XYZ file of C-alpha atoms in Angstrom:
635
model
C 10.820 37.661 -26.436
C 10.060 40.614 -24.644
C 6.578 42.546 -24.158
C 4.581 39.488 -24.293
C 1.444 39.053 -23.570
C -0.381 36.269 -21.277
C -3.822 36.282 -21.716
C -6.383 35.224 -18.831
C -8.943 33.103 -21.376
C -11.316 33.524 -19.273
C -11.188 36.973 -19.267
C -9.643 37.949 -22.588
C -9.806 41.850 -21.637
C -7.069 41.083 -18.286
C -4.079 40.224 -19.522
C -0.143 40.098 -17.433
C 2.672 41.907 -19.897
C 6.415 40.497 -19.244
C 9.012 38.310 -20.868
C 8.934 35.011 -22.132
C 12.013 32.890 -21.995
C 12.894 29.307 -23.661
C 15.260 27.074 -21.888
C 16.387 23.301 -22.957
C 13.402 22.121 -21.089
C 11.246 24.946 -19.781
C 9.375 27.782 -21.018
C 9.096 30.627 -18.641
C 7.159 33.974 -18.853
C 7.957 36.684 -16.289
C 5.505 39.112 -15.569
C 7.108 42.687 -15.524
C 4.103 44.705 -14.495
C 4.347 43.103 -10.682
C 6.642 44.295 -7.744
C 7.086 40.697 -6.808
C 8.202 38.929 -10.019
C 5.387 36.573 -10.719
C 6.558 32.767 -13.502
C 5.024 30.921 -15.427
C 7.142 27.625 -15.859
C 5.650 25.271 -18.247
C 7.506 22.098 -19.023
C 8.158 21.203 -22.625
C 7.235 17.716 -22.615
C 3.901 18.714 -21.022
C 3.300 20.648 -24.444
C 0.513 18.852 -26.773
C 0.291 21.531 -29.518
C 0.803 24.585 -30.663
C -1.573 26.507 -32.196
C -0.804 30.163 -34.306
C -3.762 31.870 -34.852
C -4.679 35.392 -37.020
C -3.379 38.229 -36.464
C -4.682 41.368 -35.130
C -4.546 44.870 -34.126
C -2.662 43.606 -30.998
C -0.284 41.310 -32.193
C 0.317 37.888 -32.875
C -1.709 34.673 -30.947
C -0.183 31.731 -30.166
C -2.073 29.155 -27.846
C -0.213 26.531 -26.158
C -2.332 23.124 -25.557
C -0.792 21.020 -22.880
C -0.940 17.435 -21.674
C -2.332 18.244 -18.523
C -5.059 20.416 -19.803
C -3.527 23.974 -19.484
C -4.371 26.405 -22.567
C -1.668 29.431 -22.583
C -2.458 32.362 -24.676
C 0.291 34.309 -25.865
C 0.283 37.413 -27.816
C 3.459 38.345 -29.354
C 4.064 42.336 -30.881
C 6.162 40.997 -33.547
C 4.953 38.343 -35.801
C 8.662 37.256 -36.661
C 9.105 36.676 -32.780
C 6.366 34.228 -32.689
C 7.331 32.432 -35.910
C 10.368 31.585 -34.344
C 8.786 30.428 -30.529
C 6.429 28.202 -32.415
C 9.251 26.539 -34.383
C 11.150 26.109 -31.295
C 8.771 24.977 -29.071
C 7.392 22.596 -31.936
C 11.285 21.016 -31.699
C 11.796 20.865 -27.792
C 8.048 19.658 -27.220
C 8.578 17.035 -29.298
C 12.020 15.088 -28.677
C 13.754 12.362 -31.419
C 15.122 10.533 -28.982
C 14.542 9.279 -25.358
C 18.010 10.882 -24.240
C 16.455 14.384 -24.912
C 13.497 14.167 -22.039
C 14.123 15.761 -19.143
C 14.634 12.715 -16.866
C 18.006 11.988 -18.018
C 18.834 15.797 -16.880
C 16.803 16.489 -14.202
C 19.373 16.494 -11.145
C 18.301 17.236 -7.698
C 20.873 17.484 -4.678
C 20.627 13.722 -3.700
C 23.414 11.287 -4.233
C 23.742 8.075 -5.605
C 22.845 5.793 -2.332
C 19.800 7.851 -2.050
C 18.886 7.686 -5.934
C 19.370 3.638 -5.611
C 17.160 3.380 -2.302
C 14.570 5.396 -4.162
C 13.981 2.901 -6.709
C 14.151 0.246 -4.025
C 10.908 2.028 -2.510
C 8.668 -0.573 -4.006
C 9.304 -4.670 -4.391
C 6.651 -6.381 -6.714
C 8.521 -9.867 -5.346
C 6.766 -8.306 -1.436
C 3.123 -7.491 -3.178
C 3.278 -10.890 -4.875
C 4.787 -12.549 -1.531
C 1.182 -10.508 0.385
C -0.991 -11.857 -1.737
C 0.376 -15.084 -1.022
C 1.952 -16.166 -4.234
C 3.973 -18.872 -4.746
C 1.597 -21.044 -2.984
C 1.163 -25.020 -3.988
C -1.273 -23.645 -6.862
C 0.447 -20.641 -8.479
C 4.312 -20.516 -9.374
C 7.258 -18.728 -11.513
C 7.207 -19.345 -14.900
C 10.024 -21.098 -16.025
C 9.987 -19.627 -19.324
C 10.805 -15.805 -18.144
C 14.321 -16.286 -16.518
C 14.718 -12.458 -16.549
C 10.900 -11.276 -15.465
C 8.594 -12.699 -12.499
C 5.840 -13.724 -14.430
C 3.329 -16.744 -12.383
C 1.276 -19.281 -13.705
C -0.121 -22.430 -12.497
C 1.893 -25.122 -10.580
C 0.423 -27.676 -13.155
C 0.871 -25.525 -16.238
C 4.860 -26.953 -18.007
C 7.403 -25.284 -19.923
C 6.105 -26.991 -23.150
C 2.218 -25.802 -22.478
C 3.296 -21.877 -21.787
C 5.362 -21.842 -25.055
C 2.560 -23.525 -27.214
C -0.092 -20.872 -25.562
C 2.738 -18.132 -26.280
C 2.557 -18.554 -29.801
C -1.259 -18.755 -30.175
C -1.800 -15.404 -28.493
C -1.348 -11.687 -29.973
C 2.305 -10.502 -29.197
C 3.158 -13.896 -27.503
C 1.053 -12.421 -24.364
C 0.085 -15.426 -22.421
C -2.395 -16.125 -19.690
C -0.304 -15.086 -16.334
C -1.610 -14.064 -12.795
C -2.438 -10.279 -12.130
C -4.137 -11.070 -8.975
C -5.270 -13.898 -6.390
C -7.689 -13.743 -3.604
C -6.371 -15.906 -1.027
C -9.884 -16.055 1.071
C -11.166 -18.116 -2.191
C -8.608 -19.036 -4.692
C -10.086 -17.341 -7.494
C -7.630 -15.193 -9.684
C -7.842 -12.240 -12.354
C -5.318 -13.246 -14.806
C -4.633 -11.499 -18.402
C -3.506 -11.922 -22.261
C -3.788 -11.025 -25.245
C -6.289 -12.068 -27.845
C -5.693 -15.536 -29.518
C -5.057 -16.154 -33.089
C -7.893 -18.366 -33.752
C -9.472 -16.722 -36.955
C -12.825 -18.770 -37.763
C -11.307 -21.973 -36.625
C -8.056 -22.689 -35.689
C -7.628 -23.971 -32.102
C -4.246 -24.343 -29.954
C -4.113 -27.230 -27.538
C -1.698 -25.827 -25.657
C -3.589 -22.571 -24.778
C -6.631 -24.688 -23.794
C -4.807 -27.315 -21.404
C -3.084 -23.562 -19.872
C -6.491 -22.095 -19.539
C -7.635 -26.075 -17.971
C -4.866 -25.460 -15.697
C -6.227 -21.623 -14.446
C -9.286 -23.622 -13.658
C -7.501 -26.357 -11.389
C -5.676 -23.566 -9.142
C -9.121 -22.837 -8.132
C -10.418 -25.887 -6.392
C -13.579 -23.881 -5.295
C -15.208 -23.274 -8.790
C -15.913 -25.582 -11.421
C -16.054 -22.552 -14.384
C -14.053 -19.692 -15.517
C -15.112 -16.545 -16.921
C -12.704 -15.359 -20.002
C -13.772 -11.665 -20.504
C -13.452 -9.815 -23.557
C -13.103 -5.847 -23.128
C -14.037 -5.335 -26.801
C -17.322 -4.608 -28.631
C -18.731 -7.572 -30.155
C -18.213 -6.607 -33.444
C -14.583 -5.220 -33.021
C -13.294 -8.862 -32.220
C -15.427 -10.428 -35.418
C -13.319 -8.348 -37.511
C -10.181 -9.652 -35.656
C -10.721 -12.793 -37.268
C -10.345 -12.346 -40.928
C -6.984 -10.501 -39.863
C -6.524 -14.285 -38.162
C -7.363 -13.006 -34.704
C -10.427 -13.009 -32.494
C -11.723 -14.600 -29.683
C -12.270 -18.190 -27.759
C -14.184 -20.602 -28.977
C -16.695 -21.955 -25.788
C -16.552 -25.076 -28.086
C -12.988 -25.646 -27.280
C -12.114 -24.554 -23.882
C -13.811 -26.796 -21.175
C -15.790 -24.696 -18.409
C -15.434 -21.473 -19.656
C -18.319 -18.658 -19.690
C -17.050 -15.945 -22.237
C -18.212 -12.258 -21.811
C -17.949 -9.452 -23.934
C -17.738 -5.815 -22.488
C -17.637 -3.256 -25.017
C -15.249 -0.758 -24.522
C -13.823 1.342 -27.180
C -10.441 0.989 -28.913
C -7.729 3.633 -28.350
C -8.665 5.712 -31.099
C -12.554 5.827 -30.509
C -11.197 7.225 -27.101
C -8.486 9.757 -28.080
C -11.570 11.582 -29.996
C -13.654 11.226 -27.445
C -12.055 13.016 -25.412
C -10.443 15.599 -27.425
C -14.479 16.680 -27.647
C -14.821 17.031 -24.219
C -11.694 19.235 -24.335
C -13.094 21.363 -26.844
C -16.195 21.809 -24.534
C -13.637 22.927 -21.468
C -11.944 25.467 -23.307
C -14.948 27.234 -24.545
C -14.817 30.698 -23.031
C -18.445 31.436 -22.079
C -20.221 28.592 -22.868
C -24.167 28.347 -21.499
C -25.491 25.249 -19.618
C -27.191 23.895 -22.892
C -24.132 23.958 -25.116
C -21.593 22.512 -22.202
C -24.234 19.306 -21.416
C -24.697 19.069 -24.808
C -21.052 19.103 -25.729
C -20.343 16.303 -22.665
C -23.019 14.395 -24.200
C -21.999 14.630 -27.646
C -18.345 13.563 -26.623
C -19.316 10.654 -25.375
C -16.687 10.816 -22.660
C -18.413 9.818 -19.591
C -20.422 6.905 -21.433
C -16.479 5.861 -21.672
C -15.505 6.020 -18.191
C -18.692 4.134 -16.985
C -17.829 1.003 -19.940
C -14.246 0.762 -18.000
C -15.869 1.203 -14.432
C -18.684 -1.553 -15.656
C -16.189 -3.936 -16.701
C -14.448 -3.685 -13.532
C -17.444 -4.506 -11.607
C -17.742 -7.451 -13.610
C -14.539 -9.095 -12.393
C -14.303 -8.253 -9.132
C -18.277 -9.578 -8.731
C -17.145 -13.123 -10.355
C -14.175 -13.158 -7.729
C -15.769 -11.956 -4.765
C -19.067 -13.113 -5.220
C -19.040 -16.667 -7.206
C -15.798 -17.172 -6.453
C -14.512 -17.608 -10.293
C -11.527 -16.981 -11.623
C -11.741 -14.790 -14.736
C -9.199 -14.262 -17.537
C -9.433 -10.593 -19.185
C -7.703 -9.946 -22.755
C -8.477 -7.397 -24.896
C -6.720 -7.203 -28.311
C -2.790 -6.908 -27.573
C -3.148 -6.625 -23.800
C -1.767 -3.508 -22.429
C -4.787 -0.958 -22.858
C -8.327 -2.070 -21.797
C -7.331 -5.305 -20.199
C -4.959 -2.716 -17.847
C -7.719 -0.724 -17.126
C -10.330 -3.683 -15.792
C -7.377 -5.511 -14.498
C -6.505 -2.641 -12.464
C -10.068 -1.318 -11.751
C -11.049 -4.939 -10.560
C -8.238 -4.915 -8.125
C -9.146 -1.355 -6.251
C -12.497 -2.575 -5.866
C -11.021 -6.204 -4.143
C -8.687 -4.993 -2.204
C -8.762 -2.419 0.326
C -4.669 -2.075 0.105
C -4.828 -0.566 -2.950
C -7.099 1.838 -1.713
C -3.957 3.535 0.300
C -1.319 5.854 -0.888
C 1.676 3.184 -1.516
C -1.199 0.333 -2.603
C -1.976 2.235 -5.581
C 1.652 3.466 -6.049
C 1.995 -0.718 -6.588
C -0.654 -1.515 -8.259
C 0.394 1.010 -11.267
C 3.664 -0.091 -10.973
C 2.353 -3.645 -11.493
C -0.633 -4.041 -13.865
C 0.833 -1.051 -15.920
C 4.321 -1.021 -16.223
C 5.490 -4.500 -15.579
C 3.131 -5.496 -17.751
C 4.020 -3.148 -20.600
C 1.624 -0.584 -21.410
C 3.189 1.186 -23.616
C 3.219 5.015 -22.101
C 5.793 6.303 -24.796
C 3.152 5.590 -27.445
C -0.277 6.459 -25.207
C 1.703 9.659 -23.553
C 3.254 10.583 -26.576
C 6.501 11.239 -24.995
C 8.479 10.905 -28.348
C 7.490 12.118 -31.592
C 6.237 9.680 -33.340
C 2.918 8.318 -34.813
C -0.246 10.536 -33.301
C -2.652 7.942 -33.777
C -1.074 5.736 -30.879
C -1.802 8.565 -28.584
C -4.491 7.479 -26.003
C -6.109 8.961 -22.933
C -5.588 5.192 -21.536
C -4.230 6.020 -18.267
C -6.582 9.067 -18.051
C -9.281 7.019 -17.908
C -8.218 4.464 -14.956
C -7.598 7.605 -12.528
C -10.704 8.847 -13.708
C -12.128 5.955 -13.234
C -10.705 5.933 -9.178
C -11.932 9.499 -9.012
C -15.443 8.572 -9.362
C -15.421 5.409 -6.959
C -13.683 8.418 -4.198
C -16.842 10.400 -5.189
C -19.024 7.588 -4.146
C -17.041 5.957 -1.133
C -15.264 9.476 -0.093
C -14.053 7.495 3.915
C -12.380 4.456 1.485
C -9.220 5.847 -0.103
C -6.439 7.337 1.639
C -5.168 9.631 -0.828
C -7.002 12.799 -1.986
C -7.983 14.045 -5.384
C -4.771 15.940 -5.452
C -2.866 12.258 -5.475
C -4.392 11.633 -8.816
C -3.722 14.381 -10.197
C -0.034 14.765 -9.314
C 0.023 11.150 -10.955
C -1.324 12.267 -14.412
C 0.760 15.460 -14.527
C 4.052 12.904 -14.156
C 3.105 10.321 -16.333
C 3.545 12.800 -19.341
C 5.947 15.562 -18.057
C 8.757 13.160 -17.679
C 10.381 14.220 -14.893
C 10.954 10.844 -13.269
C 11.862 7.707 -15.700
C 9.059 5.884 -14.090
C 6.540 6.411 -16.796
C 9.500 6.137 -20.002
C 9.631 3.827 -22.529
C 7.053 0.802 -23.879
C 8.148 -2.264 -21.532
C 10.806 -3.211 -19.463
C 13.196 -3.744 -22.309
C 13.482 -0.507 -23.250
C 13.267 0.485 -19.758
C 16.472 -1.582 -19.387
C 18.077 -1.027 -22.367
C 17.838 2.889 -21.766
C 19.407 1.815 -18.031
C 16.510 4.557 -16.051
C 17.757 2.716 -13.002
C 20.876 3.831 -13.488
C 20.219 7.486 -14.952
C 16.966 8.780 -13.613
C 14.895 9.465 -10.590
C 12.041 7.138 -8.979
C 8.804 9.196 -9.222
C 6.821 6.920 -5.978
C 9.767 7.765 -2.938
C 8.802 11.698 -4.019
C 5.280 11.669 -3.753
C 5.408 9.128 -0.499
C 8.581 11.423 1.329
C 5.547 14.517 0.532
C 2.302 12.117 1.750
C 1.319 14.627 3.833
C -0.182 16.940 0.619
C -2.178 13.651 -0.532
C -3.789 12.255 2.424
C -7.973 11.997 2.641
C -8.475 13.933 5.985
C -12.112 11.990 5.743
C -10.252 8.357 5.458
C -10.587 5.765 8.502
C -9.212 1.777 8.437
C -11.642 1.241 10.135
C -14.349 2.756 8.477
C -16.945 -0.071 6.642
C -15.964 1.510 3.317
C -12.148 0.813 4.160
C -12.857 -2.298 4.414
C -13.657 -5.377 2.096
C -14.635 -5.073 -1.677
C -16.369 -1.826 -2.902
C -19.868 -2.086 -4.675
C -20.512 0.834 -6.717
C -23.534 1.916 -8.522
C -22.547 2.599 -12.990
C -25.990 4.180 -13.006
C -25.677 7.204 -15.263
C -26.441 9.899 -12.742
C -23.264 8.809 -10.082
C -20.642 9.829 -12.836
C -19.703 13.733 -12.626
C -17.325 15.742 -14.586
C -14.437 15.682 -13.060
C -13.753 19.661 -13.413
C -10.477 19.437 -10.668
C -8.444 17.909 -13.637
C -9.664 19.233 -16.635
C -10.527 23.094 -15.414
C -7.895 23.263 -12.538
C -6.243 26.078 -14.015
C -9.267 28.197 -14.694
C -9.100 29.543 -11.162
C -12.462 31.619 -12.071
C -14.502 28.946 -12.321
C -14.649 26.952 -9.321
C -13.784 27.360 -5.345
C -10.116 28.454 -4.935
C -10.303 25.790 -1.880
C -11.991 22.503 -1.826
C -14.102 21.205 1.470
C -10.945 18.664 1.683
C -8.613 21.884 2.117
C -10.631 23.149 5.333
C -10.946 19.684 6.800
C -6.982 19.685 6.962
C -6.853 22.764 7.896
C -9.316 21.580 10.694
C -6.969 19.080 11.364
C -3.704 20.531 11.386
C -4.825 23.229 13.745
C -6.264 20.359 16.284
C -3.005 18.762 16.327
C -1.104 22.150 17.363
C -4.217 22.455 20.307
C -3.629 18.960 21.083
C 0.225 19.386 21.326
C -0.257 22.852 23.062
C -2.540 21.054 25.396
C 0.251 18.364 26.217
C 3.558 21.063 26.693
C 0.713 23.392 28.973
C -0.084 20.167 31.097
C 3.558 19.667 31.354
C 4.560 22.809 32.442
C 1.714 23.443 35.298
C 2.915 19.567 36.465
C 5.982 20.787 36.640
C 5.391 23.846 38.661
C 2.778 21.897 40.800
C 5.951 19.659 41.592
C 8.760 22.375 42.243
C 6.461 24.712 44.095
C 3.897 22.666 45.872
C 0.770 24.461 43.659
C -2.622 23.764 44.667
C -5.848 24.262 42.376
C -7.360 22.404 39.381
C -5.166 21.453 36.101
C -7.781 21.117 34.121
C -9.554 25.073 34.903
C -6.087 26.420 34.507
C -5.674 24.937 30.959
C -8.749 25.991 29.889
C -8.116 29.652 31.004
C -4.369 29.252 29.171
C -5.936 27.947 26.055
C -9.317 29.909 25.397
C -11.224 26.946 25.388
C -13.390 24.592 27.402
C -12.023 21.442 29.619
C -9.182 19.443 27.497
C -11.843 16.184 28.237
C -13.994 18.138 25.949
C -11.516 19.300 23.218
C -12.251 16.547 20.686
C -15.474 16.931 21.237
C -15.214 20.378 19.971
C -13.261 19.597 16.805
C -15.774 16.993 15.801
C -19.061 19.382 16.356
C -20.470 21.284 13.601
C -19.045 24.991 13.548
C -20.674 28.133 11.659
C -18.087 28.950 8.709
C -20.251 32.016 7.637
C -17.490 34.007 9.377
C -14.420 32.384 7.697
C -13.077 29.211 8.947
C -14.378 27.997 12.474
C -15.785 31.500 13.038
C -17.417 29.931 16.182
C -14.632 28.630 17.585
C -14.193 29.388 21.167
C -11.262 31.163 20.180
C -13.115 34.201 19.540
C -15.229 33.951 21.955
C -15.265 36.556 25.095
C -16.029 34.748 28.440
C -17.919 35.913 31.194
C -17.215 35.774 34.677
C -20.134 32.898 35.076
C -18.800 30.925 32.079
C -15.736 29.409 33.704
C -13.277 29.621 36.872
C -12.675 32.955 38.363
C -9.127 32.823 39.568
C -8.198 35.512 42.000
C -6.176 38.593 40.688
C -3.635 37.792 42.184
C -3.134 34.158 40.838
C -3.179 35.062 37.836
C -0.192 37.268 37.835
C 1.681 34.943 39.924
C 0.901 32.258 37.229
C 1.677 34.627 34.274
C 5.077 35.178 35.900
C 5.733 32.081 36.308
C 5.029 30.358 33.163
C 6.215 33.705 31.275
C 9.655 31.929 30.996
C 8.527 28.781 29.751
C 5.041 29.054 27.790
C 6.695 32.115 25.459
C 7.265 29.820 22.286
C 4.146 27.491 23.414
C 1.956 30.257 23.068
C 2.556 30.822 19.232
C -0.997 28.838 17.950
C -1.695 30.233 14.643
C -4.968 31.538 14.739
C -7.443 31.056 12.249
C -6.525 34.010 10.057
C -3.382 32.378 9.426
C -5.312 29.200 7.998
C -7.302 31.273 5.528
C -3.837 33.400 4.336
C -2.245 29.685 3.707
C -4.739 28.383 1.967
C -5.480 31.884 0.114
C -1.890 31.612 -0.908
C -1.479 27.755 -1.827
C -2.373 28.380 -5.391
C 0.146 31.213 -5.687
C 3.435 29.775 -4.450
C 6.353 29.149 -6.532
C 6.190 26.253 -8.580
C 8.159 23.525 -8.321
C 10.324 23.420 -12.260
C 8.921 20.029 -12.606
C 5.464 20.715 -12.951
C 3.310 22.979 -14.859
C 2.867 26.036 -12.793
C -0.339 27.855 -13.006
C -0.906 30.579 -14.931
C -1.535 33.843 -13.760
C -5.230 34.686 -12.939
């Protein structure tokens, strides 16, 4: 469609005129006002609705709701043009089948050796092997010949398969994690199907045998992740919860967090809120409030705290179960775990840990994601929620996590655009039945071969936060709105570049000082060998580089500098030196030195200065998107 209009919604009077194109799995707009042809490429699996509204004088609207919270507003001159987009878009957005998403065409230069290894990146066998299972207490279920599941040594064949048919979906107590300083475990299930009375002996000798493989603690907590009242009503459909009257040692614990519909609401509210154009303070807190979307986040984050206190602290092992076991028991499963262990507080630990507690163990991302079209009410922010829920512990321990806010978010834009068969399908038999292995691409080896755009320029191992469990604080004023997922493409309303973006640009301009440093040092050993030079290394360094002594280099990057200028205004760079501020070399040295390092030092020479950083940053936001992802829009 041509002389289409993309309008800024921020600022509804700016607009960007130019063509709009639909491919098999892309929609592109082209601005034609620009020298430099600006896209827009939008992926259609990204696409969560389309809505047409009134016309006017202008033409016809037609806003474009995305998964990963982008709003488009079209304006098409001809109402029959946008009749037809919105009919097509509604039938690419939303495919029939799981052949039609763009993983199974999505073909980048690689060949098959590399595709295999790529899948290969990441071994749940090694993450169970670190935490040190199979041990004499913890072993393979013999029940799953064709899926690692572990249970206890003492638990037998005969005891799984009762406990297997007393619980929702035949979900079972198995291990999800184990503390090897204390024994204690997290393990997780489904609800059972005890109704008002009925009892399995099976599923109580299994949970008798959780207890045993911790000879440290004499009780287990089980912990429901449902509201009270939610798992009552369970049992006139002949579900529920344990009875404390028939499991021995047990301390049961509700936490009430909301089912996946409560949520889905929830935070379609908050949404609302976002996309309000000019919205005053009053109407956006009260909209937050109203949504209820933080009071969310902080039930998951309590319930996490929970777990890993038992473990950690009284040395319990806990089982967690919510109703069928993939949604809320993922969440505090998975929450517990990043506040245990420090590993999966790094870049490939977390890469794992989703790859563990969420698909091994089934959650069922076609449904929550929507990837197929299908029924809306078993679309669920689910796995919004757990990276939210990661985002706020980096807000309170910022020196504990390796990755960057930009790690999170590259996760959540894959798990629905479907680029990578990673995040396809409900379990692992349809993941094997649809043979992704064999036909897709591994989403983990890309985002670890491009680390470098995810790492926490703040993070140090050896930092106390980096190490040992993390206690947060759920009171209400330490959750924020997380604004760099939900508004990231409203580049009017907050900073273009975050304080994370200058501290690596800090730190990529000390490395090229430090490495400038090291060739310079080189070179004047060199010529102090070949022609018998006499003076001090150090003053000559400091008159190549601009800068004080190399001994006091770091020292310099780690002082406090005056960014009123632009980035590291004060930086010694800029600064003019006066014959009593450093070594006066003689004339004539320093031509004789210029000459002679004139041949060498040419290409060592090139530091980009500091106007450089600010143009790079300036222009990260406007580079050409990659066709997988959602580009921004223009501003």
């Amino acid at each position: 469609a041509d002389k289409v209009r993309l309008v800024n919604r921020l600022c509804p009077r700016r607009s960007y005129v130019g063509t709009l194109y639909l491919t098999a799995t892309h929609t592109i707009f082209v601005e034609s006002d620009t020298q430099v042809a600006s896209e827009t490429w939008v992926l259609h699996s990204v696409v969560c609705r389309l809505e047409r509204q009134a016309n006017t004088s202008s033409g016809c609207p037609l806003l474009m709701h995305c998964k990963n919270f982008q709003v488009l507003h079209f304006v098409f001159p001809q109402e029959q043009d946008c009749v037809h987009i919105q009919a097509s878009l509604q039938r690419l957005s939303q495919p029939e089948q799981y052949e039609e998403l763009y993983c199974f065409s999505y073909k980048p230069n690689m060949d098959e050796a590399e595709r295999q290894k790529e899948w290969a990146f990441l071994d749940l066998k090694a993450e169970y092997r670190r935490l040190g299972i199979p041990n004499s207490l913890w072993r393979s279920s013999p029940v799953n010949h064709h899926y690692k599941l572990y249970v206890p040594e003492s638990a037998t064949p005969q005891v799984i398969a009762g406990s297997s048919r007393f619980r929702s979906r035949g979900r079972f107590p198995t291990l999800s994690y184990y503390c090897k300083d204390n024994h204690a475990a997290i393990c997780r299930s489904s609800q059972p199907l005890s109704g008002f009375s009925a009892r399995c002996l099976e599923d109580e000798l299994l949970l008798e045998a959780v207890l045993r493989s911790n000879p440290r603690s004499d009780f287990m907590y089980v912990v429901d992740t449902r509201p009270k009242l939610n798992a009552i009503a369970n049992r006139a459909a002949g579900k529920g919860y344990e009875n404390e009257d028939h499991y021995s040692n047990i301390k049961f614990q509700f936490i009430s967090i909301e089912n996946i519909h409560v949520m889905r609401n929830s935070q379609q509210k908050m949404l609302d809120v976002c996309e309000l154009r000019t919205p005053t303070m009053g109407d956006f807190l009260e909209g937050l409030e109203g949504s209820g979307w933080l009071k969310h986040i902080k039930a998951v984050l309590d319930a996490g705290v929970f777990v890993a206190k038992a473990v950690s602290e009284e040395g319990a092992s806990v089982l967690v179960h919510c109703s069928d076991g993939w949604d809320r028991t993922a969440q505090v499963c998975s929450v517990a775990c990043v506040l245990l262990e420090p590993y999966y507080r790094t870049l490939k630990g977390l890469m794992v840990l989703i790859e563990k507690e969420w698909v091994s163990f089934g959650h069922k991302f076609s449904h929550r994601c929507n990837h197929l079209d299908g029924d809306s009410k078993e679309v669920s922010p689910v796995m919004d929620q757990f990276l939210e829920c990661v985002w706020q512990l980096m807000n309170q321990f910022p020196c504990a996590f390796e990755f960057n806010e930009r790690f999170l978010i590259a996760i959540h834009h894959h798990t629905y655009a479907c680029q990578y068969g990673n995040f396809v399908g409900n379990n692992e038999r349809e993941r094997l039945e649809l043979r992704l292995r064999d036909k897709t691409h591994s989403l983990w080896k890309h985002l670890w071969v491009n680390r470098c755009d995810y790492i926490n320029p703040l993070y140090r191992t050896d930092h106390s936060q980096s190490l040992g469990v993390l206690r947060p604080s759920t009171a209400p004023y330490c959750f924020k709105f997380w604004s760099g997922l939900y508004n990231r493409f409203d580049r009017g309303m907050h900073p273009r570049q975050s304080a994370e973006d200058y501290l690596m640009a800090v730190r990529e301009e000390t490395l090229q000082l430090e490495e400038q440093l090291a060739s310079h040092k080189e070179q004047i050993e060199k010529l102090e060998n070949e022609r018998g030079w006499s003076g001090a290394v150090d003053e000559c360094l400091a008159s190549l580089l601009w800068a004080p002594a190399p001994g006091n280099i770091m020292a310099l990057a780690n002082t406090p500098q005056d960014y009123t200028g632009g980035l590291l205004a004060s930086s010694p760079c800029q600064q003019s030196q006066s014959p009593d501020d450093g070594p006066v070399y003689a004339s004539a040295q320093r031509e004789a030195a210029a000459a002679d390092l004139s041949d060498g030092s040419e290409q060592e020479s090139d530091i980009a200065n500091v106007d450089d950083f600010n143009s790079r940053l300036s222009e990260e936001g406007t580079r050409e998107a990659d066709p997988g992802e959602a580009a921004y829009s223009a501003a």
